[in-house]
Coordinates of N, CA and C and ligand atoms in Angstrom, one line a residue:
X146 N 224.3 256.7 106.3 CA 223.0 257.3 106.8 C 222.6 258.4 105.8
X147 N 221.4 258.2 105.3 CA 220.9 259.2 104.4 C 220.0 260.3 105.0
X148 N 219.1 259.8 105.9 CA 218.2 260.7 106.5 C 218.4 260.8 108.0
X149 N 218.6 262.0 108.5 CA 218.9 262.2 109.9 C 217.6 262.1 110.8
X150 N 216.6 262.9 110.3 CA 215.3 262.9 111.0 C 214.2 262.9 109.9
X151 N 213.2 262.1 110.1 CA 212.1 262.1 109.3 C 210.8 262.1 110.1
X152 N 210.0 263.1 109.9 CA 208.6 263.0 110.5 C 207.7 262.6 109.4
X153 N 206.9 261.5 109.7 CA 206.0 261.0 108.6 C 204.6 261.1 109.1
X154 N 203.9 262.1 108.6 CA 202.5 262.3 109.0 C 202.3 262.3 110.5
X155 N 203.1 263.1 111.2 CA 203.1 263.0 112.6 C 202.0 264.0 113.2
X156 N 201.2 263.5 114.1 CA 200.3 264.3 114.9 C 200.5 264.1 116.4
X157 N 200.6 265.2 117.1 CA 200.7 265.1 118.6 C 199.7 266.0 119.2
X158 N 198.8 265.5 120.0 CA 197.8 266.3 120.7 C 198.0 266.3 122.2
X159 N 198.0 267.5 122.8 CA 197.9 267.6 124.2 C 196.4 267.7 124.6
X160 N 196.1 267.5 125.8 CA 194.6 267.5 126.2 C 193.8 268.7 125.6
X161 N 194.4 269.9 125.5 CA 193.7 271.0 125.0 C 194.2 271.6 123.7
X162 N 195.1 270.9 123.1 CA 195.7 271.5 121.9 C 196.3 270.4 121.0
X163 N 196.1 270.6 119.7 CA 196.8 269.8 118.7 C 198.1 270.5 118.4
X164 N 199.2 270.1 119.0 CA 200.5 270.9 118.9 C 201.1 270.6 117.5
X165 N 201.0 269.4 117.0 CA 201.6 269.1 115.8 C 200.6 268.3 115.0
X166 N 200.3 268.8 113.8 CA 199.1 268.3 113.0 C 199.5 267.8 111.7
X167 N 199.7 266.5 111.6 CA 200.0 265.8 110.3 C 201.2 266.4 109.6
X168 N 202.3 266.5 110.3 CA 203.5 267.1 109.8 C 204.5 266.0 109.2
X169 N 204.9 266.3 108.0 CA 205.9 265.4 107.3 C 207.1 266.3 107.0
X170 N 208.3 265.9 107.4 CA 209.5 266.8 107.3 C 210.7 265.9 107.4
X171 N 211.7 266.2 106.4 CA 212.9 265.4 106.5 C 214.1 266.3 106.7
X172 N 215.0 265.9 107.5 CA 216.3 266.6 107.7 C 217.4 265.6 107.2
X173 N 218.0 265.9 106.1 CA 219.0 265.0 105.5 C 220.3 265.0 106.3
X174 N 221.1 264.0 106.2 CA 222.4 264.0 107.0 C 223.2 265.2 106.6
X175 N 223.7 265.8 107.6 CA 224.6 267.0 107.4 C 223.9 268.3 107.2
X176 N 222.6 268.3 107.1 CA 221.8 269.4 106.8 C 221.4 270.2 108.1
X177 N 221.3 271.5 108.0 CA 220.7 272.3 109.1 C 219.3 272.8 108.6
X178 N 218.3 272.5 109.4 CA 216.9 273.1 109.1 C 216.5 274.0 110.2
X179 N 216.0 275.1 109.9 CA 215.6 276.1 110.9 C 214.0 276.1 111.0
X180 N 213.5 275.8 112.1 CA 212.0 275.9 112.3 C 211.6 277.2 112.9
X181 N 210.7 277.8 112.3 CA 210.3 279.2 112.7 C 208.7 279.3 112.7
X182 N 208.2 280.2 113.5 CA 206.7 280.4 113.5 C 206.3 281.0 114.8
X183 N 205.1 281.5 114.9 CA 204.6 282.2 116.1 C 204.7 281.2 117.3
X184 N 204.7 281.9 118.5 CA 204.7 281.1 119.7 C 203.5 280.2 119.7
X185 N 203.7 278.9 120.2 CA 202.6 278.0 120.3 C 202.2 277.3 119.0
X186 N 203.1 277.4 117.9 CA 202.7 276.8 116.7 C 203.2 275.3 116.6
X187 N 203.9 274.9 117.6 CA 204.3 273.4 117.7 C 205.8 273.2 117.5
X188 N 206.7 274.2 117.4 CA 208.1 274.0 117.1 C 208.8 273.1 118.2
X189 N 208.5 273.5 119.5 CA 209.2 272.7 120.5 C 208.7 271.3 120.6
X190 N 207.4 271.1 120.4 CA 206.8 269.8 120.4 C 207.4 268.9 119.3
X191 N 207.7 269.5 118.2 CA 208.3 268.7 117.1 C 209.7 268.2 117.5
X192 N 210.5 269.1 118.2 CA 211.8 268.7 118.7 C 211.7 267.6 119.8
X193 N 210.7 267.8 120.6 CA 210.5 266.7 121.7 C 210.1 265.4 121.1
X194 N 209.3 265.4 120.0 CA 209.0 264.2 119.3 C 210.2 263.5 118.7
X195 N 211.2 264.4 118.2 CA 212.4 263.8 117.6 C 213.3 263.2 118.7
X196 N 213.2 263.8 119.9 CA 214.0 263.3 121.0 C 213.3 262.2 121.8
X197 N 212.1 261.8 121.4 CA 211.4 260.7 122.0 C 210.9 261.1 123.4
X198 N 210.7 262.4 123.7 CA 210.3 262.9 125.0 C 208.7 262.9 125.0
X199 N 208.1 263.1 123.8 CA 206.7 262.8 123.7 C 206.5 261.9 122.5
X200 N 205.3 261.3 122.4 CA 205.1 260.3 121.4 C 203.9 260.7 120.5
X201 N 204.0 260.5 119.2 CA 202.9 260.8 118.3 C 201.7 259.9 118.5
X202 N 200.5 260.5 118.4 CA 199.3 259.7 118.4 C 199.1 259.1 117.0
X203 N 199.6 259.8 116.0 CA 199.6 259.3 114.6 C 200.9 259.6 114.0
X204 N 201.3 258.7 113.0 CA 202.5 258.9 112.3 C 203.7 258.3 113.0
X205 N 204.9 258.5 112.3 CA 206.1 258.0 113.0 C 207.2 258.9 112.8
X206 N 208.2 258.8 113.7 CA 209.4 259.6 113.7 C 210.6 258.8 113.5
X207 N 211.4 259.1 112.5 CA 212.6 258.3 112.2 C 213.8 259.1 112.6
X208 N 214.7 258.6 113.4 CA 216.0 259.3 113.7 C 217.1 258.4 113.3
X209 N 218.1 258.9 112.6 CA 219.2 258.1 112.0 C 218.7 256.8 111.5
X210 N 217.7 256.9 110.6 CA 217.2 255.7 109.9 C 216.5 254.7 110.8
X211 N 216.2 255.0 112.0 CA 215.5 254.1 112.9 C 214.2 254.7 113.4
X212 N 213.1 254.0 113.2 CA 211.8 254.5 113.7 C 211.8 254.5 115.3
X213 N 211.6 255.6 115.9 CA 211.6 255.7 117.3 C 210.5 254.8 117.9
X214 N 210.9 254.0 118.9 CA 209.9 253.2 119.6 C 210.4 253.1 121.1
X215 N 209.5 252.7 122.0 CA 209.9 252.7 123.4 C 211.2 251.8 123.6
X216 N 211.3 250.7 122.8 CA 212.4 249.8 123.1 C 213.8 250.3 122.5
X217 N 213.7 251.3 121.7 CA 215.0 251.8 121.2 C 215.3 253.3 121.5
X218 N 214.4 253.9 122.3 CA 214.5 255.4 122.5 C 215.8 255.8 123.3
X219 N 216.1 255.0 124.3 CA 217.2 255.4 125.1 C 218.5 255.3 124.3
X220 N 218.6 254.2 123.5 CA 219.9 254.1 122.7 C 219.9 255.2 121.6
X221 N 218.8 255.4 121.0 CA 218.7 256.4 119.9 C 219.1 257.8 120.5
X222 N 218.6 258.1 121.7 CA 218.9 259.4 122.3 C 220.4 259.7 122.5
X223 N 221.2 258.6 122.6 CA 222.6 258.8 122.7 C 223.2 259.4 121.4
X224 N 222.4 259.3 120.3 CA 222.9 259.9 119.0 C 222.3 261.2 118.8
X225 N 221.7 261.8 119.8 CA 221.0 263.1 119.7 C 221.6 264.0 120.8
X226 N 221.9 265.2 120.4 CA 222.3 266.3 121.3 C 221.1 267.2 121.4
X227 N 220.8 267.6 122.6 CA 219.5 268.4 122.7 C 219.9 269.6 123.6
X228 N 219.6 270.8 123.1 CA 219.9 272.1 123.9 C 218.6 272.9 123.9
X229 N 218.2 273.3 125.2 CA 217.0 274.1 125.3 C 217.4 275.6 125.7
X230 N 216.5 276.5 125.5 CA 216.7 277.9 125.7 C 217.4 278.2 127.0
X231 N 216.9 277.6 128.1 CA 217.5 278.0 129.4 C 218.7 277.2 129.7
X232 N 219.2 276.4 128.8 CA 220.4 275.6 129.0 C 220.1 274.2 129.6
X233 N 219.2 274.2 130.6 CA 218.8 272.9 131.2 C 219.9 272.3 132.0
X234 N 220.9 273.1 132.5 CA 222.0 272.4 133.3 C 221.5 272.1 134.7
X235 N 222.1 271.1 135.3 CA 221.8 270.8 136.7 C 222.5 271.8 137.6
X236 N 221.8 272.6 138.4 CA 222.4 273.7 139.1 C 223.4 273.2 140.2
X237 N 223.2 272.0 140.7 CA 224.0 271.5 141.8 C 225.3 270.8 141.3
X238 N 225.4 270.8 140.0 CA 226.7 270.1 139.4 C 227.5 271.2 138.8
X239 N 228.8 271.1 138.9 CA 229.7 272.0 138.2 C 229.5 271.9 136.7
X240 N 230.1 272.8 135.9 CA 229.9 272.8 134.5 C 230.5 271.5 134.0
X241 N 231.7 271.1 134.4 CA 232.3 269.9 133.9 C 231.5 268.7 134.3
X242 N 230.9 268.7 135.5 CA 230.1 267.5 135.9 C 228.9 267.4 135.0
X243 N 228.3 268.5 134.7 CA 227.2 268.5 133.8 C 227.5 267.9 132.4
X244 N 228.7 268.4 131.9 CA 229.1 268.0 130.6 C 229.4 266.5 130.5
X245 N 229.9 265.9 131.6 CA 230.4 264.6 131.6 C 229.4 263.5 132.2
X246 N 228.3 264.0 132.6 CA 227.3 263.2 133.4 C 227.0 261.9 132.6
X247 N 226.6 262.1 131.3 CA 226.1 260.9 130.6 C 227.3 259.9 130.3
X248 N 228.5 260.5 130.0 CA 229.6 259.7 129.7 C 230.1 258.9 130.9
X249 N 229.9 259.5 132.1 CA 230.3 258.8 133.3 C 229.3 257.7 133.6
X250 N 228.0 258.0 133.3 CA 226.9 257.0 133.5 C 227.2 255.8 132.6
X251 N 227.7 256.1 131.4 CA 228.0 255.0 130.4 C 229.3 254.4 130.6
X252 N 230.0 254.8 131.7 CA 231.3 254.2 132.1 C 232.4 254.3 131.0
X253 N 232.4 255.5 130.4 CA 233.5 255.7 129.4 C 234.8 255.9 130.2
X254 N 235.9 255.7 129.6 CA 237.2 255.8 130.3 C 237.4 257.2 130.7
X255 N 238.1 257.3 131.9 CA 238.3 258.6 132.5 C 239.2 259.5 131.5
X256 N 240.2 258.8 131.0 CA 241.2 259.6 130.1 C 240.4 260.1 128.9
X257 N 239.5 259.3 128.3 CA 238.8 259.6 127.2 C 237.9 260.8 127.5
X258 N 237.2 260.8 128.7 CA 236.4 261.8 129.1 C 237.1 263.1 129.2
X259 N 238.3 263.1 129.9 CA 239.1 264.3 130.2 C 239.6 264.9 128.8
X260 N 240.0 264.0 127.9 CA 240.4 264.5 126.6 C 239.3 265.2 125.8
X261 N 238.1 264.6 125.9 CA 237.0 265.1 125.2 C 236.5 266.5 125.8
X262 N 236.6 266.6 127.1 CA 236.3 267.9 127.7 C 237.2 269.0 127.2
X263 N 238.5 268.7 127.1 CA 239.4 269.7 126.6 C 239.1 270.1 125.2
X264 N 238.9 269.1 124.3 CA 238.5 269.3 122.9 C 237.3 270.2 122.8
X265 N 236.3 269.8 123.6 CA 235.0 270.5 123.4 C 235.1 272.0 124.0
X266 N 235.8 272.1 125.0 CA 235.9 273.5 125.6 C 236.6 274.4 124.6
X267 N 237.6 273.8 123.8 CA 238.2 274.6 122.8 C 237.2 274.9 121.6
X268 N 236.5 273.9 121.3 CA 235.6 274.0 120.2 C 234.5 275.1 120.4
X269 N 234.0 275.1 121.6 CA 232.9 276.1 121.9 C 233.5 277.3 122.5
X270 N 234.8 277.4 122.7 CA 235.5 278.5 123.2 C 235.1 278.9 124.6
X271 N 235.1 277.9 125.5 CA 234.8 278.2 126.9 C 236.1 278.2 127.7
X272 N 236.3 279.3 128.4 CA 237.6 279.3 129.2 C 237.6 278.1 130.2
X273 N 238.9 277.6 130.4 CA 239.0 276.4 131.2 C 238.5 276.6 132.7
X274 N 238.7 277.8 133.2 CA 238.3 278.0 134.6 C 236.8 278.0 134.8
X275 N 236.1 278.3 133.7 CA 234.6 278.2 133.8 C 234.1 276.8 134.0
X276 N 234.9 275.8 133.7 CA 234.5 274.4 133.8 C 234.2 274.0 135.2
X277 N 235.0 274.6 136.1 CA 234.8 274.2 137.5 C 233.7 274.9 138.2
X278 N 233.1 275.9 137.6 CA 232.1 276.7 138.2 C 230.7 276.0 138.1
X279 N 229.8 276.5 139.0 CA 228.5 276.0 139.0 C 227.7 276.9 138.0
X280 N 226.6 276.4 137.4 CA 225.9 277.1 136.4 C 225.5 278.5 136.9
X281 N 225.1 278.6 138.2 CA 224.7 279.9 138.7 C 225.8 281.0 138.7
X282 N 227.1 280.5 138.6 CA 228.2 281.4 138.6 C 228.8 281.6 137.2
X283 N 228.0 281.3 136.2 CA 228.4 281.5 134.8 C 227.5 282.5 134.1
X284 N 228.0 283.2 133.1 CA 227.2 284.1 132.4 C 226.2 283.3 131.5
X285 N 225.2 284.0 131.0 CA 224.2 283.3 130.1 C 224.9 282.6 128.9
X286 N 225.8 283.4 128.3 CA 226.5 282.9 127.1 C 227.3 281.7 127.5
X287 N 228.0 281.7 128.6 CA 228.8 280.6 129.0 C 228.0 279.4 129.3
X288 N 226.8 279.6 130.0 CA 225.9 278.5 130.3 C 225.5 277.8 129.0
X289 N 225.2 278.6 127.9 CA 224.8 277.9 126.7 C 226.0 277.2 126.0
X290 N 227.2 277.7 126.2 CA 228.4 277.0 125.7 C 228.6 275.7 126.4
X291 N 228.3 275.7 127.7 CA 228.4 274.4 128.5 C 227.3 273.5 128.0
X292 N 226.1 274.0 127.8 CA 225.0 273.1 127.3 C 225.4 272.5 126.0
X293 N 226.0 273.3 125.2 CA 226.4 272.8 123.9 C 227.5 271.7 124.0
X294 N 228.4 271.9 124.9 CA 229.4 270.9 125.2 C 228.8 269.6 125.6
X295 N 227.8 269.8 126.5 CA 227.1 268.6 127.0 C 226.4 267.8 125.9
X296 N 225.8 268.6 125.0 CA 225.1 268.0 123.9 C 226.0 267.3 122.9
X297 N 227.2 267.7 122.9 CA 228.2 267.2 121.9 C 229.1 266.1 122.5
X298 N 229.0 265.9 123.8 CA 229.9 265.0 124.5 C 230.0 263.6 123.9
X299 N 228.9 263.0 123.5 CA 228.9 261.6 123.0 C 228.9 261.6 121.5
X300 N 229.3 262.8 120.9 CA 229.5 262.9 119.4 C 228.2 262.5 118.7
X301 N 227.1 263.1 119.0 CA 225.8 262.7 118.4 C 225.8 263.0 116.9
X302 N 225.0 262.3 116.1 CA 224.8 262.6 114.7 C 223.9 263.7 114.5
X303 N 222.9 263.9 115.5 CA 221.8 264.8 115.3 C 221.8 265.8 116.5
X304 N 221.6 267.1 116.1 CA 221.5 268.1 117.2 C 220.1 268.7 117.1
X305 N 219.5 268.8 118.2 CA 218.2 269.4 118.3 C 218.4 270.7 119.2
X306 N 218.2 271.8 118.6 CA 218.5 273.1 119.4 C 217.2 273.9 119.5
X307 N 216.7 274.1 120.7 CA 215.4 274.7 120.9 C 215.7 276.2 121.4
X308 N 215.7 277.1 120.5 CA 216.0 278.5 120.8 C 217.2 278.6 121.7
X309 N 218.4 278.0 121.3 CA 219.5 278.0 122.1 C 220.1 279.4 122.5
X310 N 219.7 280.4 121.7 CA 220.3 281.7 122.0 C 219.2 282.7 122.4
X311 N 218.0 282.1 122.6 CA 216.8 283.0 122.9 C 216.9 283.8 124.2
X312 N 217.6 283.3 125.2 CA 217.7 284.0 126.5 C 218.9 285.0 126.6
X313 N 219.6 285.2 125.5 CA 220.9 285.9 125.6 C 220.7 287.4 125.1
X314 N 221.5 288.3 125.6 CA 221.4 289.7 125.2 C 222.0 289.8 123.8
X315 N 221.6 290.8 123.0 CA 222.0 290.8 121.6 C 223.5 290.7 121.3
X316 N 224.3 291.3 122.0 CA 225.8 291.2 121.7 C 226.3 289.8 121.9
X317 N 225.9 289.2 123.1 CA 226.4 287.8 123.3 C 225.8 286.9 122.3
X318 N 224.5 287.2 122.0 CA 223.8 286.3 121.0 C 224.5 286.3 119.7
X319 N 224.9 287.5 119.3 CA 225.6 287.7 118.0 C 226.9 286.9 117.9
X320 N 227.7 287.0 119.0 CA 228.9 286.3 119.1 C 228.7 284.8 119.0
X321 N 227.7 284.3 119.7 CA 227.4 282.9 119.7 C 226.8 282.4 118.4
X322 N 226.1 283.2 117.8 CA 225.6 282.9 116.4 C 226.7 282.5 115.5
X323 N 227.7 283.4 115.5 CA 228.8 283.2 114.6 C 229.5 281.9 114.9
X324 N 229.7 281.7 116.2 CA 230.5 280.5 116.7 C 229.7 279.2 116.3
X325 N 228.3 279.3 116.5 CA 227.5 278.1 116.2 C 227.5 277.7 114.8
X326 N 227.4 278.8 113.9 CA 227.4 278.5 112.5 C 228.7 277.8 112.1
X327 N 229.8 278.3 112.6 CA 231.1 277.8 112.3 C 231.2 276.3 112.7
X328 N 230.6 276.1 113.9 CA 230.6 274.8 114.5 C 229.8 273.8 113.6
X329 N 228.6 274.2 113.2 CA 227.8 273.4 112.3 C 228.6 273.0 111.1
X330 N 229.3 274.0 110.5 CA 230.0 273.7 109.2 C 231.1 272.7 109.5
X331 N 231.8 273.0 110.6 CA 233.0 272.2 110.9 C 232.6 270.7 111.2
X332 N 231.6 270.5 112.0 CA 231.2 269.2 112.5 C 230.4 268.4 111.6
X333 N 229.7 269.0 110.6 CA 228.9 268.3 109.7 C 227.7 267.6 110.3
X334 N 227.2 268.1 111.4 CA 226.1 267.4 112.1 C 224.8 267.7 111.3
X335 N 223.8 266.9 111.6 CA 222.4 267.2 111.1 C 221.8 268.0 112.2
X336 N 221.2 269.1 111.9 CA 220.7 270.1 112.9 C 219.3 270.5 112.6
X337 N 218.4 270.3 113.7 CA 217.1 270.9 113.6 C 217.0 272.0 114.7
X338 N 216.9 273.2 114.3 CA 217.0 274.4 115.2 C 215.7 275.2 115.2
X339 N 215.3 275.5 116.4 CA 214.1 276.3 116.6 C 214.5 277.7 116.9
X340 N 213.9 278.7 116.2 CA 214.1 280.1 116.6 C 212.8 280.8 116.3
X341 N 212.6 282.0 116.9 CA 211.5 282.8 116.5 C 211.9 284.0 115.7
X342 N 213.2 284.0 115.4 CA 213.8 285.1 114.7 C 214.1 284.8 113.2
X343 N 213.5 285.4 112.3 CA 213.6 285.1 110.9 C 215.1 285.3 110.4
X344 N 215.7 286.4 110.9 CA 217.0 286.7 110.4 C 218.0 285.6 110.9
X345 N 217.7 285.1 112.2 CA 218.6 284.1 112.7 C 218.4 282.8 111.9
X346 N 217.1 282.5 111.6 CA 216.9 281.3 110.8 C 217.7 281.3 109.5
X347 N 217.6 282.5 108.8 CA 218.3 282.6 107.5 C 219.8 282.6 107.7
X348 N 220.3 283.1 108.8 CA 221.7 283.1 109.1 C 222.3 281.7 109.2
X349 N 221.5 280.8 109.8 CA 221.9 279.4 110.0 C 221.6 278.5 108.9
X350 N 220.6 278.8 108.1 CA 220.2 277.8 107.2 C 219.5 278.3 105.9
X351 N 219.7 277.6 104.8 CA 218.9 277.9 103.6 C 217.6 277.2 103.6
X352 N 217.5 276.3 104.6 CA 216.2 275.5 104.7 C 215.4 276.1 105.9
X353 N 214.5 276.9 105.6 CA 213.6 277.5 106.6 C 212.2 276.8 106.5
X354 N 211.7 276.4 107.7 CA 210.4 275.7 107.7 C 209.5 276.6 108.6
X355 N 208.5 277.2 108.0 CA 207.6 278.1 108.7 C 206.4 277.3 109.1
X356 N 206.0 277.4 110.4 CA 204.9 276.6 110.9 C 203.8 277.6 111.4
X357 N 202.6 277.1 111.4 CA 201.5 277.8 112.1 C 200.4 276.8 112.5
X358 N 199.9 276.9 113.7 CA 198.9 276.0 114.2 C 199.2 274.5 114.0
X359 N 200.5 274.1 114.3 CA 200.8 272.7 114.2 C 201.1 272.2 112.8
X360 N 201.0 273.1 111.8 CA 201.2 272.6 110.4 C 202.4 273.4 109.8
X361 N 203.0 272.7 108.8 CA 204.0 273.4 108.0 C 203.3 274.2 106.9
X362 N 203.6 275.5 106.9 CA 203.0 276.4 105.9 C 203.9 276.5 104.7
X363 N 205.2 276.6 104.9 CA 206.1 276.7 103.7 C 207.5 276.2 104.1
X364 N 208.2 275.6 103.2 CA 209.6 275.3 103.4 C 210.4 275.9 102.2
X365 N 211.4 276.7 102.5 CA 212.2 277.3 101.5 C 213.3 278.2 102.0
X366 N 213.9 278.9 101.1 CA 214.9 279.9 101.6 C 214.2 281.2 102.1
X367 N 215.0 282.0 102.7 CA 214.4 283.3 103.1 C 213.8 284.0 101.9
X368 N 214.6 284.0 100.8 CA 214.1 284.6 99.5 C 212.8 284.0 99.1
X369 N 212.7 282.7 99.1 CA 211.5 282.0 98.7 C 210.3 282.5 99.5
X370 N 210.5 282.7 100.8 CA 209.4 283.1 101.7 C 209.0 284.5 101.4
X371 N 209.9 285.3 101.0 CA 209.6 286.7 100.7 C 209.0 286.8 99.3
X372 N 209.6 286.2 98.3 CA 209.2 286.3 96.9 C 208.0 285.5 96.5
X373 N 208.0 284.3 97.0 CA 206.8 283.4 96.6 C 206.1 282.8 97.9
X374 N 205.5 283.7 98.7 CA 204.8 283.2 99.9 C 203.7 282.2 99.5
X375 N 203.7 281.1 100.3 CA 202.7 280.0 99.9 C 201.3 280.5 100.2
X376 N 201.1 281.4 101.2 CA 199.8 282.0 101.5 C 200.0 283.3 102.2
X377 N 198.9 284.1 102.4 CA 199.1 285.5 102.9 C 199.8 285.5 104.3
X378 N 199.6 284.4 105.1 CA 200.2 284.4 106.4 C 201.7 284.5 106.4
X379 N 202.3 283.9 105.3 CA 203.8 284.0 105.2 C 204.2 285.5 105.1
X380 N 203.5 286.2 104.2 CA 203.8 287.6 104.0 C 203.6 288.4 105.3
X381 N 202.5 288.1 106.0 CA 202.3 288.8 107.3 C 203.4 288.5 108.3
X382 N 203.8 287.2 108.3 CA 204.9 286.8 109.3 C 206.2 287.6 109.0
X383 N 206.5 287.6 107.7 CA 207.8 288.2 107.3 C 207.7 289.7 107.6
X384 N 206.6 290.3 107.3 CA 206.4 291.7 107.5 C 206.5 292.1 109.0
X385 N 205.9 291.2 109.8 CA 205.9 291.5 111.2 C 207.4 291.4 111.7
X386 N 208.2 290.5 111.2 CA 209.6 290.4 111.6 C 210.4 291.6 111.2
X387 N 210.1 292.1 110.0 CA 210.8 293.2 109.5 C 210.4 294.5 110.0
X388 N 209.1 294.6 110.5 CA 208.4 295.8 110.9 C 209.2 296.6 111.9
X389 N 209.7 296.0 112.9 CA 210.4 296.7 114.0 C 211.6 297.4 113.5
X390 N 212.4 296.6 112.6 CA 213.6 297.2 112.1 C 213.3 298.4 111.2
X391 N 212.3 298.2 110.4 CA 211.9 299.3 109.4 C 211.4 300.5 110.2
X392 N 210.6 300.3 111.3 CA 210.1 301.4 112.1 C 211.2 302.2 112.7
X393 N 212.2 301.4 113.2 CA 213.3 302.1 113.9 C 214.2 302.9 112.9
X394 N 214.3 302.4 111.7 CA 215.1 303.1 110.7 C 214.4 304.4 110.3
X395 N 213.0 304.3 110.2 CA 212.2 305.5 109.8 C 212.1 306.6 110.8
X396 N 212.3 306.1 112.1 CA 212.1 307.1 113.2 C 213.1 308.2 113.2
Ligands
ADP571 P1 206.2 276.6 120.2 O1 207.4 275.8 120.5 O2 206.0 276.9 118.7 O3 206.0 277.8 121.0 P2 204.8 274.3 121.5 O4 205.3 273.1 120.8 O5 205.5 274.6 122.8 O6 204.9 275.6 120.5 O7 203.3 274.3 121.8 C1 202.3 273.9 120.9 C2 200.9 273.9 121.5 O8 200.9 272.8 122.5 C3 200.6 275.1 122.3 O9 199.2 275.3 122.1 C4 200.9 274.8 123.7 O10 200.1 275.5 124.6 C5 200.6 273.3 123.8 N1 201.5 272.6 124.7 C6 202.8 272.6 124.7 N2 203.3 271.8 125.7 C7 202.2 271.4 126.4 C8 202.0 270.5 127.5 N3 203.1 270.0 128.2 N4 200.8 270.3 128.0 C9 199.7 270.8 127.3 N5 199.8 271.6 126.2 C10 201.0 271.9 125.8

C-alpha cells in the first residue's frame, strides 16, 4: 500500500456552507498528517469524508488504495479507526464492551478478542479495572484511552483522530500526547489528526496542513509556516497561536 488516504479535488457542501472546497491531499502509508485551522474551516468534514460518513459532491476519496463508494464503504471502514473529541463511547456499555463491540459483531473468536483487549490495554496504558466500568465512571483521559483501544481493535491501517485530546485538561492532555506519539511511532499507522493547537500539530507531525474556509492554505513543517508563510493569513494564524503565550510571559 502506497497511499493511505487521498482526497482528489474533493468538495463537500452542506445546505448553508461549503465545508470542503476542492481539496487535494495525500497521506502516505505510515505518515502522520496534522490538520489545523480556525473553527469551521472544514477539518472535521474532511475526516468524515475519509470515513465515508459524508460523501463528496465533487471529487473522490481514496482510502488504502480504494476509491470510497457506497458498495465498499462498510468493508473499508474496518480498516479505519476513528476517534472523536468526546470519545463517542456508548454510555450504556462497559469500557470493554465498547472496545469489543465491532469484533463481536464480526464474530471474531472469543480468545482472540480477550487477548487483543489485554494487548491494547497495555498499549494505551489503561488500568485493567477501568475496563469493567461504564464511560460515566471513567476520567476524561481514561475515556479517550478506551476510545483509542476501540479504534485500534481491528488493527486498522488508517487512524482518523478528530481533536482526540481537545476535551482534556492540560496535564492529562500532555501525558496522553506523549503516549499517543509513542504509539504512532510504534504502530506505524497512517494518521490524519485534527487539532486546533499549532504546538500540538507540530508535536505530532512534520506535516502540518493549514486550512481556511474549506481550502488548504499551506502544507509544511512548523518552521515552513513561520518562515515562509504562503499568505498573510498564515502569519496571522501563527501569531494568534503564539500570542497568548507571549502575553503571559510579558505580564
Ligand atoms: P471544523 O472541524 O474545522 O471546525 P467543520 O468541518 O465542522 O469545521 O465545519 C465546516 C463548515 O460546515 C462550517 O461552516 C459548519 O458550520 C458546516 N457544517 C458542519 N457540519 C454541518 C452539518 N452537519 N450540517 C450543516 N452544516 C455543517
